[in-house]
């Protein structure tokens, strides 16, 4: 039996025949995005920004040629001092921390620029390859009007790669009143000039103009399939999309890792954390899963 093709919660690479451009396109919806954003009941501006960060993490993470965890982290001194989105082998997880009273201040707001929501701070991209390997990290100031423009600045200044990024997040209005979150994004990069290709700047400029016509509603429209969207944008350039890979809501927390972390705490600190039932209670800030840890297991 042939499996149905992926239409949502996917990431796919593409290239253009007539321009030195490589890219990635992502769609995240009910399976991967909605549970992450609904789990913590974020105010709308925070949910929108975290959705964009998750989309960005998937786009950049899929560019990597080595295994690892790609972390998009924004931190500042505003109402949302920390925002984290992670991509690892198709799994996504994300979290935003709000200051006390921030939810009440943002309850009637819609979209808020990153610098205003996060405050003066930085966008940090980290490739974590696991124990024993030093992580690679890049940092850029949060001085763009959108998260996408901040990420473009990072590639331009830190990687010296011409890059275009578009991110869109919105809610699908359902007949039963249960709205669901959707996100979409596209990333394109210019392939460097060489003897075979010659100067690629003019071709890049032409492809960038086509890329600039994409609309937010197209990126999140469930009726506009990914390959059709790419064709709509780049058919003049001969676009080729590879087979997509799935994305899902996948937290990496587990009791063993949490127990190992708690063993690093001072004994008197652990004693203060023991609840009346005699257990240590821990809650994953990403997936909200609750853990009960035996104090003896961590030396308390």
PDB file of N, CA and C in Angstrom, residues 31-109:
ATOM      1  N   UNK A  31       0.261  18.624  13.818  1.00  0.00           N
ATOM      2  CA  UNK A  31       1.033  17.560  14.430  1.00  0.00           C
ATOM      3  C   UNK A  31       2.241  18.030  15.202  1.00  0.00           C
ATOM      4  N   UNK A  32       2.867  19.129  14.767  1.00  0.00           N
ATOM      5  CA  UNK A  32       4.120  19.559  15.379  1.00  0.00           C
ATOM      6  C   UNK A  32       4.044  20.922  16.041  1.00  0.00           C
ATOM      7  N   UNK A  33       3.337  21.877  15.431  1.00  0.00           N
ATOM      8  CA  UNK A  33       3.329  23.239  15.969  1.00  0.00           C
ATOM      9  C   UNK A  33       2.240  23.463  17.009  1.00  0.00           C
ATOM     10  N   UNK A  34       1.028  23.053  16.705  1.00  0.00           N
ATOM     11  CA  UNK A  34      -0.114  23.368  17.566  1.00  0.00           C
ATOM     12  C   UNK A  34       0.073  22.891  19.008  1.00  0.00           C
ATOM     13  N   UNK A  35       0.540  21.651  19.240  1.00  0.00           N
ATOM     14  CA  UNK A  35       0.704  21.222  20.641  1.00  0.00           C
ATOM     15  C   UNK A  35       1.762  22.020  21.384  1.00  0.00           C
ATOM     16  N   UNK A  36       2.815  22.440  20.705  1.00  0.00           N
ATOM     17  CA  UNK A  36       3.870  23.211  21.375  1.00  0.00           C
ATOM     18  C   UNK A  36       3.347  24.568  21.820  1.00  0.00           C
ATOM     19  N   UNK A  37       2.604  25.244  20.951  1.00  0.00           N
ATOM     20  CA  UNK A  37       2.113  26.582  21.272  1.00  0.00           C
ATOM     21  C   UNK A  37       0.937  26.549  22.250  1.00  0.00           C
ATOM     22  N   UNK A  38       0.125  25.497  22.198  1.00  0.00           N
ATOM     23  CA  UNK A  38      -1.053  25.430  23.074  1.00  0.00           C
ATOM     24  C   UNK A  38      -0.714  24.915  24.473  1.00  0.00           C
ATOM     25  N   UNK A  39       0.394  24.251  24.601  1.00  0.00           N
ATOM     26  CA  UNK A  39       0.760  23.607  25.867  1.00  0.00           C
ATOM     27  C   UNK A  39       0.897  24.609  27.011  1.00  0.00           C
ATOM     28  N   UNK A  40       1.344  25.824  26.690  1.00  0.00           N
ATOM     29  CA  UNK A  40       1.594  26.825  27.725  1.00  0.00           C
ATOM     30  C   UNK A  40       0.637  28.011  27.657  1.00  0.00           C
ATOM     31  N   UNK A  41      -0.288  28.008  26.714  1.00  0.00           N
ATOM     32  CA  UNK A  41      -1.287  29.077  26.605  1.00  0.00           C
ATOM     33  C   UNK A  41      -0.607  30.455  26.544  1.00  0.00           C
ATOM     34  N   UNK A  42       0.319  30.607  25.603  1.00  0.00           N
ATOM     35  CA  UNK A  42       1.048  31.860  25.462  1.00  0.00           C
ATOM     36  C   UNK A  42       0.134  32.982  24.953  1.00  0.00           C
ATOM     37  N   UNK A  43       0.408  34.230  25.345  1.00  0.00           N
ATOM     38  CA  UNK A  43      -0.278  35.364  24.692  1.00  0.00           C
ATOM     39  C   UNK A  43       0.035  35.332  23.199  1.00  0.00           C
ATOM     40  N   UNK A  44      -0.865  35.867  22.400  1.00  0.00           N
ATOM     41  CA  UNK A  44      -0.725  35.759  20.948  1.00  0.00           C
ATOM     42  C   UNK A  44       0.633  36.252  20.416  1.00  0.00           C
ATOM     43  N   UNK A  45       1.148  37.413  20.838  1.00  0.00           N
ATOM     44  CA  UNK A  45       2.439  37.843  20.293  1.00  0.00           C
ATOM     45  C   UNK A  45       3.574  36.864  20.588  1.00  0.00           C
ATOM     46  N   UNK A  46       3.526  36.231  21.757  1.00  0.00           N
ATOM     47  CA  UNK A  46       4.559  35.269  22.132  1.00  0.00           C
ATOM     48  C   UNK A  46       4.417  33.994  21.306  1.00  0.00           C
ATOM     49  N   UNK A  47       3.185  33.526  21.114  1.00  0.00           N
ATOM     50  CA  UNK A  47       2.949  32.336  20.304  1.00  0.00           C
ATOM     51  C   UNK A  47       3.414  32.561  18.867  1.00  0.00           C
ATOM     52  N   UNK A  48       3.141  33.739  18.319  1.00  0.00           N
ATOM     53  CA  UNK A  48       3.565  34.048  16.957  1.00  0.00           C
ATOM     54  C   UNK A  48       5.084  34.015  16.840  1.00  0.00           C
ATOM     55  N   UNK A  49       5.774  34.637  17.800  1.00  0.00           N
ATOM     56  CA  UNK A  49       7.233  34.699  17.724  1.00  0.00           C
ATOM     57  C   UNK A  49       7.859  33.325  17.954  1.00  0.00           C
ATOM     58  N   UNK A  50       7.313  32.547  18.891  1.00  0.00           N
ATOM     59  CA  UNK A  50       7.847  31.208  19.119  1.00  0.00           C
ATOM     60  C   UNK A  50       7.595  30.325  17.898  1.00  0.00           C
ATOM     61  N   UNK A  51       6.438  30.475  17.262  1.00  0.00           N
ATOM     62  CA  UNK A  51       6.164  29.730  16.034  1.00  0.00           C
ATOM     63  C   UNK A  51       7.166  30.064  14.945  1.00  0.00           C
ATOM     64  N   UNK A  52       7.522  31.343  14.824  1.00  0.00           N
ATOM     65  CA  UNK A  52       8.532  31.745  13.847  1.00  0.00           C
ATOM     66  C   UNK A  52       9.889  31.141  14.200  1.00  0.00           C
ATOM     67  N   UNK A  53      10.226  31.132  15.484  1.00  0.00           N
ATOM     68  CA  UNK A  53      11.513  30.568  15.912  1.00  0.00           C
ATOM     69  C   UNK A  53      11.591  29.072  15.618  1.00  0.00           C
ATOM     70  N   UNK A  54      10.500  28.351  15.826  1.00  0.00           N
ATOM     71  CA  UNK A  54      10.470  26.916  15.521  1.00  0.00           C
ATOM     72  C   UNK A  54      10.632  26.680  14.021  1.00  0.00           C
ATOM     73  N   UNK A  55       9.974  27.515  13.222  1.00  0.00           N
ATOM     74  CA  UNK A  55      10.097  27.403  11.771  1.00  0.00           C
ATOM     75  C   UNK A  55      11.528  27.684  11.335  1.00  0.00           C
ATOM     76  N   UNK A  56      12.124  28.708  11.925  1.00  0.00           N
ATOM     77  CA  UNK A  56      13.513  29.051  11.609  1.00  0.00           C
ATOM     78  C   UNK A  56      14.453  27.919  12.020  1.00  0.00           C
ATOM     79  N   UNK A  57      14.227  27.317  13.188  1.00  0.00           N
ATOM     80  CA  UNK A  57      15.071  26.208  13.644  1.00  0.00           C
ATOM     81  C   UNK A  57      15.016  25.040  12.671  1.00  0.00           C
ATOM     82  N   UNK A  58      13.826  24.745  12.147  1.00  0.00           N
ATOM     83  CA  UNK A  58      13.687  23.650  11.185  1.00  0.00           C
ATOM     84  C   UNK A  58      14.419  23.973   9.884  1.00  0.00           C
ATOM     85  N   UNK A  59      14.280  25.211   9.416  1.00  0.00           N
ATOM     86  CA  UNK A  59      14.935  25.605   8.170  1.00  0.00           C
ATOM     87  C   UNK A  59      16.454  25.517   8.282  1.00  0.00           C
ATOM     88  N   UNK A  60      17.003  26.100   9.333  1.00  0.00           N
ATOM     89  CA  UNK A  60      18.464  26.113   9.482  1.00  0.00           C
ATOM     90  C   UNK A  60      18.980  24.728   9.855  1.00  0.00           C
ATOM     91  N   UNK A  61      18.257  24.032  10.739  1.00  0.00           N
ATOM     92  CA  UNK A  61      18.683  22.694  11.132  1.00  0.00           C
ATOM     93  C   UNK A  61      18.766  21.736   9.966  1.00  0.00           C
ATOM     94  N   UNK A  62      17.872  21.894   8.989  1.00  0.00           N
ATOM     95  CA  UNK A  62      17.870  20.992   7.836  1.00  0.00           C
ATOM     96  C   UNK A  62      19.023  21.277   6.875  1.00  0.00           C
ATOM     97  N   UNK A  63      19.680  22.435   7.029  1.00  0.00           N
ATOM     98  CA  UNK A  63      20.834  22.753   6.185  1.00  0.00           C
ATOM     99  C   UNK A  63      22.088  21.992   6.611  1.00  0.00           C
ATOM    100  N   UNK A  64      22.106  21.533   7.862  1.00  0.00           N
ATOM    101  CA  UNK A  64      23.312  20.929   8.413  1.00  0.00           C
ATOM    102  C   UNK A  64      23.621  19.596   7.759  1.00  0.00           C
ATOM    103  N   UNK A  65      24.884  19.383   7.470  1.00  0.00           N
ATOM    104  CA  UNK A  65      25.319  18.123   6.870  1.00  0.00           C
ATOM    105  C   UNK A  65      25.799  17.134   7.924  1.00  0.00           C
ATOM    106  N   UNK A  66      25.766  17.533   9.187  1.00  0.00           N
ATOM    107  CA  UNK A  66      26.187  16.662  10.273  1.00  0.00           C
ATOM    108  C   UNK A  66      25.053  16.550  11.286  1.00  0.00           C
ATOM    109  N   UNK A  67      25.049  15.460  12.026  1.00  0.00           N
ATOM    110  CA  UNK A  67      24.025  15.254  13.032  1.00  0.00           C
ATOM    111  C   UNK A  67      24.251  16.193  14.212  1.00  0.00           C
ATOM    112  N   UNK A  68      23.166  16.716  14.751  1.00  0.00           N
ATOM    113  CA  UNK A  68      23.275  17.590  15.902  1.00  0.00           C
ATOM    114  C   UNK A  68      21.965  18.270  16.190  1.00  0.00           C
ATOM    115  N   UNK A  69      21.955  18.994  17.262  1.00  0.00           N
ATOM    116  CA  UNK A  69      20.767  19.725  17.700  1.00  0.00           C
ATOM    117  C   UNK A  69      20.980  21.202  17.410  1.00  0.00           C
ATOM    118  N   UNK A  70      20.095  21.772  16.573  1.00  0.00           N
ATOM    119  CA  UNK A  70      20.187  23.191  16.239  1.00  0.00           C
ATOM    120  C   UNK A  70      19.269  23.967  17.173  1.00  0.00           C
ATOM    121  N   UNK A  71      19.834  24.906  17.909  1.00  0.00           N
ATOM    122  CA  UNK A  71      19.086  25.677  18.883  1.00  0.00           C
ATOM    123  C   UNK A  71      19.034  27.134  18.446  1.00  0.00           C
ATOM    124  N   UNK A  72      17.825  27.656  18.305  1.00  0.00           N
ATOM    125  CA  UNK A  72      17.609  29.078  18.065  1.00  0.00           C
ATOM    126  C   UNK A  72      17.185  29.686  19.400  1.00  0.00           C
ATOM    127  N   UNK A  73      18.001  30.592  19.909  1.00  0.00           N
ATOM    128  CA  UNK A  73      17.729  31.181  21.224  1.00  0.00           C
ATOM    129  C   UNK A  73      17.764  32.699  21.120  1.00  0.00           C
ATOM    130  N   UNK A  74      16.727  33.330  21.629  1.00  0.00           N
ATOM    131  CA  UNK A  74      16.684  34.794  21.692  1.00  0.00           C
ATOM    132  C   UNK A  74      16.549  35.189  23.145  1.00  0.00           C
ATOM    133  N   UNK A  75      17.410  36.075  23.585  1.00  0.00           N
ATOM    134  CA  UNK A  75      17.351  36.489  24.981  1.00  0.00           C
ATOM    135  C   UNK A  75      17.605  37.984  25.105  1.00  0.00           C
ATOM    136  N   UNK A  76      16.888  38.584  26.039  1.00  0.00           N
ATOM    137  CA  UNK A  76      17.014  40.015  26.247  1.00  0.00           C
ATOM    138  C   UNK A  76      16.524  40.394  27.627  1.00  0.00           C
ATOM    139  N   UNK A  77      16.075  41.629  27.749  1.00  0.00           N
ATOM    140  CA  UNK A  77      15.647  42.144  29.054  1.00  0.00           C
ATOM    141  C   UNK A  77      14.215  42.656  29.006  1.00  0.00           C
ATOM    142  N   UNK A  78      13.419  42.126  28.076  1.00  0.00           N
ATOM    143  CA  UNK A  78      12.055  42.599  27.910  1.00  0.00           C
ATOM    144  C   UNK A  78      11.031  41.718  28.605  1.00  0.00           C
ATOM    145  N   UNK A  79       9.787  41.778  28.129  1.00  0.00           N
ATOM    146  CA  UNK A  79       8.699  40.994  28.715  1.00  0.00           C
ATOM    147  C   UNK A  79       8.920  39.499  28.532  1.00  0.00           C
ATOM    148  N   UNK A  80       9.637  39.134  27.465  1.00  0.00           N
ATOM    149  CA  UNK A  80       9.987  37.735  27.205  1.00  0.00           C
ATOM    150  C   UNK A  80      11.506  37.639  27.179  1.00  0.00           C
ATOM    151  N   UNK A  81      12.136  37.429  28.334  1.00  0.00           N
ATOM    152  CA  UNK A  81      13.600  37.458  28.389  1.00  0.00           C
ATOM    153  C   UNK A  81      14.282  36.253  27.754  1.00  0.00           C
ATOM    154  N   UNK A  82      13.520  35.186  27.495  1.00  0.00           N
ATOM    155  CA  UNK A  82      14.125  33.992  26.903  1.00  0.00           C
ATOM    156  C   UNK A  82      13.130  33.284  26.000  1.00  0.00           C
ATOM    157  N   UNK A  83      13.599  32.933  24.799  1.00  0.00           N
ATOM    158  CA  UNK A  83      12.803  32.162  23.854  1.00  0.00           C
ATOM    159  C   UNK A  83      13.738  31.150  23.211  1.00  0.00           C
ATOM    160  N   UNK A  84      13.341  29.870  23.220  1.00  0.00           N
ATOM    161  CA  UNK A  84      14.195  28.791  22.725  1.00  0.00           C
ATOM    162  C   UNK A  84      13.389  27.902  21.779  1.00  0.00           C
ATOM    163  N   UNK A  85      13.971  27.607  20.631  1.00  0.00           N
ATOM    164  CA  UNK A  85      13.381  26.653  19.687  1.00  0.00           C
ATOM    165  C   UNK A  85      14.480  25.700  19.240  1.00  0.00           C
ATOM    166  N   UNK A  86      14.169  24.398  19.210  1.00  0.00           N
ATOM    167  CA  UNK A  86      15.177  23.395  18.878  1.00  0.00           C
ATOM    168  C   UNK A  86      14.684  22.471  17.773  1.00  0.00           C
ATOM    169  N   UNK A  87      15.639  22.075  16.909  1.00  0.00           N
ATOM    170  CA  UNK A  87      15.375  21.070  15.881  1.00  0.00           C
ATOM    171  C   UNK A  87      16.452  20.004  15.960  1.00  0.00           C
ATOM    172  N   UNK A  88      16.036  18.749  15.988  1.00  0.00           N
ATOM    173  CA  UNK A  88      16.983  17.639  16.030  1.00  0.00           C
ATOM    174  C   UNK A  88      16.377  16.444  15.309  1.00  0.00           C
ATOM    175  N   UNK A  89      16.954  16.096  14.159  1.00  0.00           N
ATOM    176  CA  UNK A  89      16.521  14.919  13.387  1.00  0.00           C
ATOM    177  C   UNK A  89      15.012  14.914  13.131  1.00  0.00           C
ATOM    178  N   UNK A  90      14.461  16.058  12.813  1.00  0.00           N
ATOM    179  CA  UNK A  90      13.033  16.149  12.511  1.00  0.00           C
ATOM    180  C   UNK A  90      12.155  16.417  13.708  1.00  0.00           C
ATOM    181  N   UNK A  91      12.716  16.390  14.912  1.00  0.00           N
ATOM    182  CA  UNK A  91      11.942  16.680  16.114  1.00  0.00           C
ATOM    183  C   UNK A  91      12.042  18.147  16.488  1.00  0.00           C
ATOM    184  N   UNK A  92      10.929  18.726  16.918  1.00  0.00           N
ATOM    185  CA  UNK A  92      10.885  20.126  17.315  1.00  0.00           C
ATOM    186  C   UNK A  92      10.431  20.258  18.757  1.00  0.00           C
ATOM    187  N   UNK A  93      10.985  21.231  19.454  1.00  0.00           N
ATOM    188  CA  UNK A  93      10.472  21.615  20.755  1.00  0.00           C
ATOM    189  C   UNK A  93      10.795  23.091  20.973  1.00  0.00           C
ATOM    190  N   UNK A  94       9.977  23.755  21.794  1.00  0.00           N
ATOM    191  CA  UNK A  94      10.191  25.174  22.011  1.00  0.00           C
ATOM    192  C   UNK A  94       9.593  25.644  23.322  1.00  0.00           C
ATOM    193  N   UNK A  95      10.089  26.792  23.774  1.00  0.00           N
ATOM    194  CA  UNK A  95       9.668  27.317  25.071  1.00  0.00           C
ATOM    195  C   UNK A  95       9.931  28.814  25.109  1.00  0.00           C
ATOM    196  N   UNK A  96       9.034  29.554  25.761  1.00  0.00           N
ATOM    197  CA  UNK A  96       9.224  30.987  25.994  1.00  0.00           C
ATOM    198  C   UNK A  96       8.985  31.279  27.469  1.00  0.00           C
ATOM    199  N   UNK A  97       9.862  32.081  28.055  1.00  0.00           N
ATOM    200  CA  UNK A  97       9.728  32.476  29.453  1.00  0.00           C
ATOM    201  C   UNK A  97       9.231  33.921  29.514  1.00  0.00           C
ATOM    202  N   UNK A  98       8.182  34.158  30.284  1.00  0.00           N
ATOM    203  CA  UNK A  98       7.619  35.488  30.425  1.00  0.00           C
ATOM    204  C   UNK A  98       7.921  36.041  31.811  1.00  0.00           C
ATOM    205  N   UNK A  99       8.123  37.345  31.902  1.00  0.00           N
ATOM    206  CA  UNK A  99       8.282  37.970  33.206  1.00  0.00           C
ATOM    207  C   UNK A  99       6.929  38.062  33.892  1.00  0.00           C
ATOM    208  N   UNK A 100       6.937  38.280  35.182  1.00  0.00           N
ATOM    209  CA  UNK A 100       5.693  38.382  35.932  1.00  0.00           C
ATOM    210  C   UNK A 100       4.863  39.563  35.413  1.00  0.00           C
ATOM    211  N   UNK A 101       3.605  39.292  35.112  1.00  0.00           N
ATOM    212  CA  UNK A 101       2.707  40.323  34.620  1.00  0.00           C
ATOM    213  C   UNK A 101       2.753  40.535  33.120  1.00  0.00           C
ATOM    214  N   UNK A 102       3.668  39.843  32.423  1.00  0.00           N
ATOM    215  CA  UNK A 102       3.799  40.044  30.975  1.00  0.00           C
ATOM    216  C   UNK A 102       2.555  39.575  30.228  1.00  0.00           C
ATOM    217  N   UNK A 103       1.979  38.456  30.664  1.00  0.00           N
ATOM    218  CA  UNK A 103       0.794  37.932  29.975  1.00  0.00           C
ATOM    219  C   UNK A 103      -0.351  38.934  30.003  1.00  0.00           C
ATOM    220  N   UNK A 104      -0.526  39.599  31.128  1.00  0.00           N
ATOM    221  CA  UNK A 104      -1.596  40.597  31.249  1.00  0.00           C
ATOM    222  C   UNK A 104      -1.330  41.795  30.339  1.00  0.00           C
ATOM    223  N   UNK A 105      -0.070  42.198  30.208  1.00  0.00           N
ATOM    224  CA  UNK A 105       0.263  43.330  29.350  1.00  0.00           C
ATOM    225  C   UNK A 105       0.084  43.018  27.868  1.00  0.00           C
ATOM    226  N   UNK A 106       0.231  41.747  27.516  1.00  0.00           N
ATOM    227  CA  UNK A 106       0.192  41.357  26.109  1.00  0.00           C
ATOM    228  C   UNK A 106      -1.142  40.772  25.687  1.00  0.00           C
ATOM    229  N   UNK A 107      -2.107  40.712  26.590  1.00  0.00           N
ATOM    230  CA  UNK A 107      -3.341  39.984  26.309  1.00  0.00           C
ATOM    231  C   UNK A 107      -4.111  40.561  25.121  1.00  0.00           C
ATOM    232  N   UNK A 108      -4.012  41.858  24.883  1.00  0.00           N
ATOM    233  CA  UNK A 108      -4.757  42.479  23.782  1.00  0.00           C
ATOM    234  C   UNK A 108      -3.876  42.789  22.578  1.00  0.00           C
ATOM    235  N   UNK A 109      -2.598  42.434  22.655  1.00  0.00           N
ATOM    236  CA  UNK A 109      -1.666  42.736  21.568  1.00  0.00           C
ATOM    237  C   UNK A 109      -1.741  41.654  20.498  1.00  0.00           C
TER     238      UNK A 109
END
